[in-house]
PDB file of C-alpha atoms in Angstrom:
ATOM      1  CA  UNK A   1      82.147 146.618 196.819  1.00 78.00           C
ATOM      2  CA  UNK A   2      81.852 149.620 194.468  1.00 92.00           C
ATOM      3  CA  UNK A   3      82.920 149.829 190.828  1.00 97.00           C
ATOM      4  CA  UNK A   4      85.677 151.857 190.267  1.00 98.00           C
ATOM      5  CA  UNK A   5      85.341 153.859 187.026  1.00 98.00           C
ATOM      6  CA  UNK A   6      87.244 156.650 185.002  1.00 98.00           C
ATOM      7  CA  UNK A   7      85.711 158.528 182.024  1.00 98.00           C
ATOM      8  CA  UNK A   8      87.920 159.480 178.859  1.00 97.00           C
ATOM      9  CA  UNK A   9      86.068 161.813 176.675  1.00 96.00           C
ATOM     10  CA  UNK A  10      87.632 164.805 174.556  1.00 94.00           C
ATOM     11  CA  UNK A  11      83.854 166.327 175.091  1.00 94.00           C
ATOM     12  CA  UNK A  12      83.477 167.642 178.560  1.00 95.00           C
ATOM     13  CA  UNK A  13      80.293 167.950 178.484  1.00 95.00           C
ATOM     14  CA  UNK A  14      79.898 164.085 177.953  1.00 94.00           C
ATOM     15  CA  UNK A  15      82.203 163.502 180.599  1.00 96.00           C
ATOM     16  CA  UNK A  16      80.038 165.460 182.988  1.00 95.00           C
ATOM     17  CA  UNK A  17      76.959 164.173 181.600  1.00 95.00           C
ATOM     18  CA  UNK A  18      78.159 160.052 182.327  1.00 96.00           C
ATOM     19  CA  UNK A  19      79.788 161.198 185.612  1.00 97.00           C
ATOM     20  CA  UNK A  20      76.116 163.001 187.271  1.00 96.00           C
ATOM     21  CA  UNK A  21      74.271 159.659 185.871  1.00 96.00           C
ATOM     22  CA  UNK A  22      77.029 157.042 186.986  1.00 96.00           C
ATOM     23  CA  UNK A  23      77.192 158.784 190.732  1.00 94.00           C
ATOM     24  CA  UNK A  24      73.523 158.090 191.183  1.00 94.00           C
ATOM     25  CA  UNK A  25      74.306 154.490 191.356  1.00 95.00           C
ATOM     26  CA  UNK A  26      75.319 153.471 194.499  1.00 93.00           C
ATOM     27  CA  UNK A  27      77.998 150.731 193.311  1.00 93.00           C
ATOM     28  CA  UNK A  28      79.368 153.155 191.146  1.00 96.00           C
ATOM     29  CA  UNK A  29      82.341 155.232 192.354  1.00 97.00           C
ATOM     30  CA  UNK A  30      84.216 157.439 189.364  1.00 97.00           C
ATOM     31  CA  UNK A  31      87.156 158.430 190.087  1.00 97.00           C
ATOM     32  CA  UNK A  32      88.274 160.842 187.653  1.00 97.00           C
ATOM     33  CA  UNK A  33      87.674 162.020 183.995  1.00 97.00           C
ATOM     34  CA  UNK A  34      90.318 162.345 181.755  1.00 97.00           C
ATOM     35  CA  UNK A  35      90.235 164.679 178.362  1.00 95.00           C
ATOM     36  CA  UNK A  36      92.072 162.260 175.800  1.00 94.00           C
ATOM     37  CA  UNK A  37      93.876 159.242 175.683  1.00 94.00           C
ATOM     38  CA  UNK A  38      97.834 160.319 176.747  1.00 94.00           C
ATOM     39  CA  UNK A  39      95.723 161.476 180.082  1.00 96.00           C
ATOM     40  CA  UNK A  40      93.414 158.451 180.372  1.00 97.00           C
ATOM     41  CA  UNK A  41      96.663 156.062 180.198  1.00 97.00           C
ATOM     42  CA  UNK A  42      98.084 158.218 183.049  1.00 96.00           C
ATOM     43  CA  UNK A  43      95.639 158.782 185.086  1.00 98.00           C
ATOM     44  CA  UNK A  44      94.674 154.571 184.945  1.00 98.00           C
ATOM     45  CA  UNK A  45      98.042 154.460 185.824  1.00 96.00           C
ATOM     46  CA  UNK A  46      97.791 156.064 189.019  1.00 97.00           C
ATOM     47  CA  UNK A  47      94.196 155.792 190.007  1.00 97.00           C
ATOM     48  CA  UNK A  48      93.918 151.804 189.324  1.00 97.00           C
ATOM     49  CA  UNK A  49      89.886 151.700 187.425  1.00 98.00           C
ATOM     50  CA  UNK A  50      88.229 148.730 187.329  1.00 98.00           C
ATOM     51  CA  UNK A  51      86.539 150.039 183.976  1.00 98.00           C
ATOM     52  CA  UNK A  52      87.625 152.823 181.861  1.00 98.00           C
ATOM     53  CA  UNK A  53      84.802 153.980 179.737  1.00 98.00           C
ATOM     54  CA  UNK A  54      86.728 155.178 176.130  1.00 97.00           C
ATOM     55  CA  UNK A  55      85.734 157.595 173.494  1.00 96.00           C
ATOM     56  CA  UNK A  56      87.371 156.206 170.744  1.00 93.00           C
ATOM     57  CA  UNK A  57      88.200 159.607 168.627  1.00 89.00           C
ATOM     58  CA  UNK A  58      90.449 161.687 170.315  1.00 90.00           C
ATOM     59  CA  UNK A  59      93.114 164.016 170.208  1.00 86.00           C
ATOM     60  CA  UNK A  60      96.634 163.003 170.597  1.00 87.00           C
ATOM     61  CA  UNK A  61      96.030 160.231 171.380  1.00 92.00           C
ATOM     62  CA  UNK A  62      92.751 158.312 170.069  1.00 93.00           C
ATOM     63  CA  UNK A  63      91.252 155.112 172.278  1.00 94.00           C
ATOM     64  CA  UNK A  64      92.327 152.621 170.324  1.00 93.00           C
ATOM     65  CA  UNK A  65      95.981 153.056 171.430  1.00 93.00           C
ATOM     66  CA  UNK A  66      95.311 154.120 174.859  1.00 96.00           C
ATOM     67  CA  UNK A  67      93.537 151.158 175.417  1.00 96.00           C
ATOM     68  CA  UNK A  68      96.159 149.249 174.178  1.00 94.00           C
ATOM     69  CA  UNK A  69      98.849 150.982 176.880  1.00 95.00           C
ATOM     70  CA  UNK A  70      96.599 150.390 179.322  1.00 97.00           C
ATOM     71  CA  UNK A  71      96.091 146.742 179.088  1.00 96.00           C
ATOM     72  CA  UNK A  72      99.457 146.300 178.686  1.00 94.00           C
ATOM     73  CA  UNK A  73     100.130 147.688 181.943  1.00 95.00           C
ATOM     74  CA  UNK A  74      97.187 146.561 183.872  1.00 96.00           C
ATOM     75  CA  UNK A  75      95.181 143.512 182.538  1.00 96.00           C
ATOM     76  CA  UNK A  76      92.596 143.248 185.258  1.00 97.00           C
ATOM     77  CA  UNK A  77      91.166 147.030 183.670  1.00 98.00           C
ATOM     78  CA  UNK A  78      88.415 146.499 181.806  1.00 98.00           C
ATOM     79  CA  UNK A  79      87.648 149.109 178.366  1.00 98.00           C
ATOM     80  CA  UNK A  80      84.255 149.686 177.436  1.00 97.00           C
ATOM     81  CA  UNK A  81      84.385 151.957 173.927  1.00 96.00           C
ATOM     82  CA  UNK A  82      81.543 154.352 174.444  1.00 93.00           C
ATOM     83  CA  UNK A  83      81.686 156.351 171.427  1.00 90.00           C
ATOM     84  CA  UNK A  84      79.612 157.988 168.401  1.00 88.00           C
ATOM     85  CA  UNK A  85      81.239 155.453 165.878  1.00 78.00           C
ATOM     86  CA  UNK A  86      79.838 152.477 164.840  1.00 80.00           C
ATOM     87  CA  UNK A  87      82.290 152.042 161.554  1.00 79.00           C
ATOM     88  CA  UNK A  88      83.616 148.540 160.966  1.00 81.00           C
ATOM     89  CA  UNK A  89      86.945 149.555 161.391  1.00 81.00           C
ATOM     90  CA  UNK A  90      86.436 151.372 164.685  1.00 86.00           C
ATOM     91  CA  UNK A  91      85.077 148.660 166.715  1.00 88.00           C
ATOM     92  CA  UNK A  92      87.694 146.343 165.246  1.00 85.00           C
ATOM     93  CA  UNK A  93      90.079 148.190 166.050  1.00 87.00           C
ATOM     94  CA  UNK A  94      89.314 148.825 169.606  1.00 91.00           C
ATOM     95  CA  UNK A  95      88.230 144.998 170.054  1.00 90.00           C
ATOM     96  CA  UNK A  96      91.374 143.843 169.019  1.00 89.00           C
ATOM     97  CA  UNK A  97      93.506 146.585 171.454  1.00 92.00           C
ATOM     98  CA  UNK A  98      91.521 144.594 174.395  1.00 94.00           C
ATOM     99  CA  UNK A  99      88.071 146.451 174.663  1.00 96.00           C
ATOM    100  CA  UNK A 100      85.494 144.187 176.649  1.00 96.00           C
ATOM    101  CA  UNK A 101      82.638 146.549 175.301  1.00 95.00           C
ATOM    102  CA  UNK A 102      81.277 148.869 172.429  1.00 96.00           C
ATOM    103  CA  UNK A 103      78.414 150.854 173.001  1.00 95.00           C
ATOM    104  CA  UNK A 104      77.502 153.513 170.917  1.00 92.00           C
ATOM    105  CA  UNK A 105      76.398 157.094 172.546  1.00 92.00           C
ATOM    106  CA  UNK A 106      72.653 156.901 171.918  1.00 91.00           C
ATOM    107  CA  UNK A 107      72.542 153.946 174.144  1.00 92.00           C
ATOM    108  CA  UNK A 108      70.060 153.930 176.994  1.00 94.00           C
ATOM    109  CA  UNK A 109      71.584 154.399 180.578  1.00 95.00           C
ATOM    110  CA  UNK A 110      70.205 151.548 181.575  1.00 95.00           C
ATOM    111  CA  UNK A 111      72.398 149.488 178.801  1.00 95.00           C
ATOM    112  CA  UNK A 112      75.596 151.672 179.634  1.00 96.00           C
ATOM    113  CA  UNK A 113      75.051 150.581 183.761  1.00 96.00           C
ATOM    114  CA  UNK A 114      74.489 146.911 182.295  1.00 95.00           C
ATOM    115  CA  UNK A 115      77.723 146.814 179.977  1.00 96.00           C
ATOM    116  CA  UNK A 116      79.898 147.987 183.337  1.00 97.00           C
ATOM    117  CA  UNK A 117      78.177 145.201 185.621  1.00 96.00           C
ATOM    118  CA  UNK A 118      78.729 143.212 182.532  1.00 96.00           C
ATOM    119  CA  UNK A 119      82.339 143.139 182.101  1.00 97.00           C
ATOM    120  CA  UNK A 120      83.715 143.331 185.840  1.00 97.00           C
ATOM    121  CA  UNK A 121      82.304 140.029 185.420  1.00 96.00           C
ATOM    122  CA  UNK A 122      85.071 138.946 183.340  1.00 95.00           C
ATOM    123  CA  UNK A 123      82.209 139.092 180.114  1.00 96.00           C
ATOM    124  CA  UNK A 124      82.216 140.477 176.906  1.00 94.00           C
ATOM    125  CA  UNK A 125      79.128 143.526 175.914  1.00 95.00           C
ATOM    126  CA  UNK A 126      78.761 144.869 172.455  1.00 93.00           C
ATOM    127  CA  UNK A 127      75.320 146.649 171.873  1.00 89.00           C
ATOM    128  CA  UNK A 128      73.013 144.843 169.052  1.00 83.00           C
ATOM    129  CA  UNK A 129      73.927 146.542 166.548  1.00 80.00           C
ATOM    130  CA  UNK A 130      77.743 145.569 167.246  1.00 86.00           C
ATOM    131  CA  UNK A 131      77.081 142.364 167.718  1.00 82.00           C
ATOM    132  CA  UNK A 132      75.239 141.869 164.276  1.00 76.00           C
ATOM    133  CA  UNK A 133      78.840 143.801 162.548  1.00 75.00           C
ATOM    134  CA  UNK A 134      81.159 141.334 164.898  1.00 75.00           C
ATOM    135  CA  UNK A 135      78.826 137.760 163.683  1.00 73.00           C
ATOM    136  CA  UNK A 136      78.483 139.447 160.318  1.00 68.00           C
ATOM    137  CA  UNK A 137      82.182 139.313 159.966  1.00 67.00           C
ATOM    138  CA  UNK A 138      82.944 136.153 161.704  1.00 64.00           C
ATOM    139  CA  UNK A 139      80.784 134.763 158.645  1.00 61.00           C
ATOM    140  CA  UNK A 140      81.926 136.384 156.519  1.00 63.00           C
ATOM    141  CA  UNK A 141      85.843 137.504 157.198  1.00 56.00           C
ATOM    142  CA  UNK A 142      86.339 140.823 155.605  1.00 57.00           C
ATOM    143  CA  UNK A 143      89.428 140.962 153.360  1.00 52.00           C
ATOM    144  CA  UNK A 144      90.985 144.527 154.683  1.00 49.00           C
ATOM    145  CA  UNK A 145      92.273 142.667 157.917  1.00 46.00           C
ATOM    146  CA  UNK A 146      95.604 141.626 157.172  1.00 44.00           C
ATOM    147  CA  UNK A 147      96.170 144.933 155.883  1.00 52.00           C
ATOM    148  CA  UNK A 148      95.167 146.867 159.016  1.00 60.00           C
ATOM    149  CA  UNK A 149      96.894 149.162 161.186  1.00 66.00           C
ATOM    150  CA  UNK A 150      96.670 146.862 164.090  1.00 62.00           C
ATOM    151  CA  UNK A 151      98.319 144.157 162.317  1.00 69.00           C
ATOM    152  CA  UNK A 152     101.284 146.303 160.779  1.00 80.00           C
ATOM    153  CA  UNK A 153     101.899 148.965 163.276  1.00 87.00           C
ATOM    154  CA  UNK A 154     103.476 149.111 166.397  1.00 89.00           C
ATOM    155  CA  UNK A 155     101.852 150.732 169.436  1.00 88.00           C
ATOM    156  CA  UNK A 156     104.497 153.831 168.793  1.00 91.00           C
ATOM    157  CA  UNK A 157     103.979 154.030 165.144  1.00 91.00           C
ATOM    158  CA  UNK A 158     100.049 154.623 166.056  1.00 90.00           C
ATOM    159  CA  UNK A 159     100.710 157.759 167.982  1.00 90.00           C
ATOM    160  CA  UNK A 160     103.421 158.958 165.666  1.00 92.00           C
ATOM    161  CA  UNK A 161     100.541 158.252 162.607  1.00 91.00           C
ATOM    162  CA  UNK A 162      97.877 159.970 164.588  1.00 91.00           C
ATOM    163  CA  UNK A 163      99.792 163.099 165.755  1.00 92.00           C
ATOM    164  CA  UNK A 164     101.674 163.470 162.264  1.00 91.00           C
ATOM    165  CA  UNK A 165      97.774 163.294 160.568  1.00 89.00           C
ATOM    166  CA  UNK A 166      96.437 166.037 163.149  1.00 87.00           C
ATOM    167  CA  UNK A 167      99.135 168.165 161.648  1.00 89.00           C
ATOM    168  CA  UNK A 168     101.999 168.355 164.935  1.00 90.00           C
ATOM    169  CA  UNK A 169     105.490 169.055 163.865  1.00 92.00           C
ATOM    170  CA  UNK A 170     108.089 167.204 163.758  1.00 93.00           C
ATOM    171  CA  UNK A 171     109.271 168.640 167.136  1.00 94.00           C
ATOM    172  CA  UNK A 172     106.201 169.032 168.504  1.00 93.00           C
ATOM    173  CA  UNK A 173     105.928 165.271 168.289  1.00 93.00           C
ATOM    174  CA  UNK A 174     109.081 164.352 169.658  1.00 93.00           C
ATOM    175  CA  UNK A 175     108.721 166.948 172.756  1.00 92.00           C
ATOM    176  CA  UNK A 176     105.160 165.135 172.858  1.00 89.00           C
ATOM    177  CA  UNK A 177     106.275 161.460 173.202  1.00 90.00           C
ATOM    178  CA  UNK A 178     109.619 162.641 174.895  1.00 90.00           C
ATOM    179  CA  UNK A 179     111.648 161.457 172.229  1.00 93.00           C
ATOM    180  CA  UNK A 180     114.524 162.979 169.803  1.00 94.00           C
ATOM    181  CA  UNK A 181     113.998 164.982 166.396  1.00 93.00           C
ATOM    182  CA  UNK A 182     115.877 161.645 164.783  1.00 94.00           C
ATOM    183  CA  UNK A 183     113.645 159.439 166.308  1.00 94.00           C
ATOM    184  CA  UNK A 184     110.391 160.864 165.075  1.00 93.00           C
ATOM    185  CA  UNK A 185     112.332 161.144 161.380  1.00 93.00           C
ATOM    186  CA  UNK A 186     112.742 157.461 161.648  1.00 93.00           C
ATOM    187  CA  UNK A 187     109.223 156.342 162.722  1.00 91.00           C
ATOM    188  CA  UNK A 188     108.128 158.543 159.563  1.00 91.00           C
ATOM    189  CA  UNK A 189     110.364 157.071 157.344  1.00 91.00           C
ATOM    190  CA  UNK A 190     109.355 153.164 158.027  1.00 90.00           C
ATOM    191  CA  UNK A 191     105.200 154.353 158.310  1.00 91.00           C
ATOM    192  CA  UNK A 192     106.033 155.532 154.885  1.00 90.00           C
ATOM    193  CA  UNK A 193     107.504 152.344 153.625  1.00 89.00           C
ATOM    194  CA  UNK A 194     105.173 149.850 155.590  1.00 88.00           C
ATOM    195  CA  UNK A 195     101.984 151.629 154.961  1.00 87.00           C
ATOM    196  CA  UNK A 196     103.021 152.368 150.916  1.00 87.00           C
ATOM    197  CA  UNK A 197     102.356 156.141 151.568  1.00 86.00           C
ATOM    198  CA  UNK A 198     103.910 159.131 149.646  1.00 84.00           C
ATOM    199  CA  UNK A 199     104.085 162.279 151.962  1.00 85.00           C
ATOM    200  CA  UNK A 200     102.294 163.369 154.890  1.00 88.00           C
ATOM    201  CA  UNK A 201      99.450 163.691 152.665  1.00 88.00           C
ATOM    202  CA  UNK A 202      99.695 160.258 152.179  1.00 88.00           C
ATOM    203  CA  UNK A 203     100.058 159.315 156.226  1.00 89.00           C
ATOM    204  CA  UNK A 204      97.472 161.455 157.167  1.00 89.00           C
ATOM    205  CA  UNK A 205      94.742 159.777 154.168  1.00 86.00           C
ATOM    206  CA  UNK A 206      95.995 156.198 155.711  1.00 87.00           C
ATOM    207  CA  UNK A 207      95.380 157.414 159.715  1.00 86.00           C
ATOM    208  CA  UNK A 208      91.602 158.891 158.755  1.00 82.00           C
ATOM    209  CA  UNK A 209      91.016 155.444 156.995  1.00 80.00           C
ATOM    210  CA  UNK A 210      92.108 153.296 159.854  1.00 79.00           C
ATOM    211  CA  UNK A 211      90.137 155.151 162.289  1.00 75.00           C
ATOM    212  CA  UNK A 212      93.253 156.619 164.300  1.00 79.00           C
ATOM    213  CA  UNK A 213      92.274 160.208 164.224  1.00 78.00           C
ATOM    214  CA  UNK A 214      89.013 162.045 162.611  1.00 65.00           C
ATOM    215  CA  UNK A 215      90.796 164.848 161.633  1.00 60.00           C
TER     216      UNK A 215
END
């Protein structure tokens, strides 16, 4: 039975690069490629992945929340974060939104194919130099994490936090997430007062530090 795979990459030439390696494989079938995360959510959606292979950084919408839509839908998907980060934060974040793997882009082939086999297996892959962050941390808990996005923000608030920091409009946002003027006002209002942050200046600081946009 083949692996059914979808790519989510903001780079197309990454996306076409993983797709002409991941087609030589004979267990491998992808199904689709998708350009950020609003798209990779609907397109898992429809097309039903066994593995979605994330870019975390993305416009708007980054991984982090995508993969947390997606899981919430459809459990049985599995995430593997393929991306250039490697920041604490980053592969946090994603872990905690339900990733079953981190690999960072300079990874072999080889490892990628591994880390796909790897998790339709119900099994967790980070690549080394993951796995030393994740142990390092379990040893020694870092003290940021009650203060995290992830911990204090609602799926929602994420994508209203990412799109205000990539500098959308008000409207723009609510036409966006198919929502009213007032209702985009409001997230704004209580990201303000739960994140402590003055301004959009302020928002957009908090979203770059949190790893929800790299604008």
């Amino acid at each position: 039975m083949s692996i059914k795979i979808l790519i989510a990459d903001d780079h197309q030439l990454t996306r076409e690069g993983v797709r002409s390696l991941l087609e030589r494989e004979e267990d491998i079938n992808v199904l689709g490629e998708a350009e950020d995360g609003r798209s990779a959510v609907s397109m898992a959606r429809e097309l039903r992945p066994d593995v979605v292979l994330m870019d975390v950084c993305m416009p708007d919408m980054n991984g982090i929340v995508a993969t947390s839509l997606i899981l919430a839908e459809a459990p049985r998907i599995k995430v593997v974060a393929l991306s250039m980060l490697d920041d604490r934060r980053f592969v946090s974040n994603m872990l905690r939104a339900g990733a079953s793997g981190y690999l960072i882009k300079d990874c072999s082939f080889k490892e990628l194919i591994g880390a796909i086999r790897r998790v339709v297996t119900n099994k967790i892959y980070l690549s080394s130099g993951i796995m030393d962050m994740v142990v390092k941390d379990y040893v020694t808990p870092q003290t940021y994490s009650d203060s995290s996005c992830s911990s204090l923000l609602t799926i929602r608030e994420k994508e209203v936090l990412q799109l205000v920091a990539e500098g959308y409009s008000t409207p723009q946002i609510a036409n966006s997430l198919h929502v009213s003027v007032k209702t985009i006002e409001s997230h704004r209002q209580n990201l303000m007062m739960k994140i402590n942050a003055k301004g959009i200046a302020g928002l957009t600081k908090y979203a770059i530090r949190e790893g929800l946009t790299s604008a």
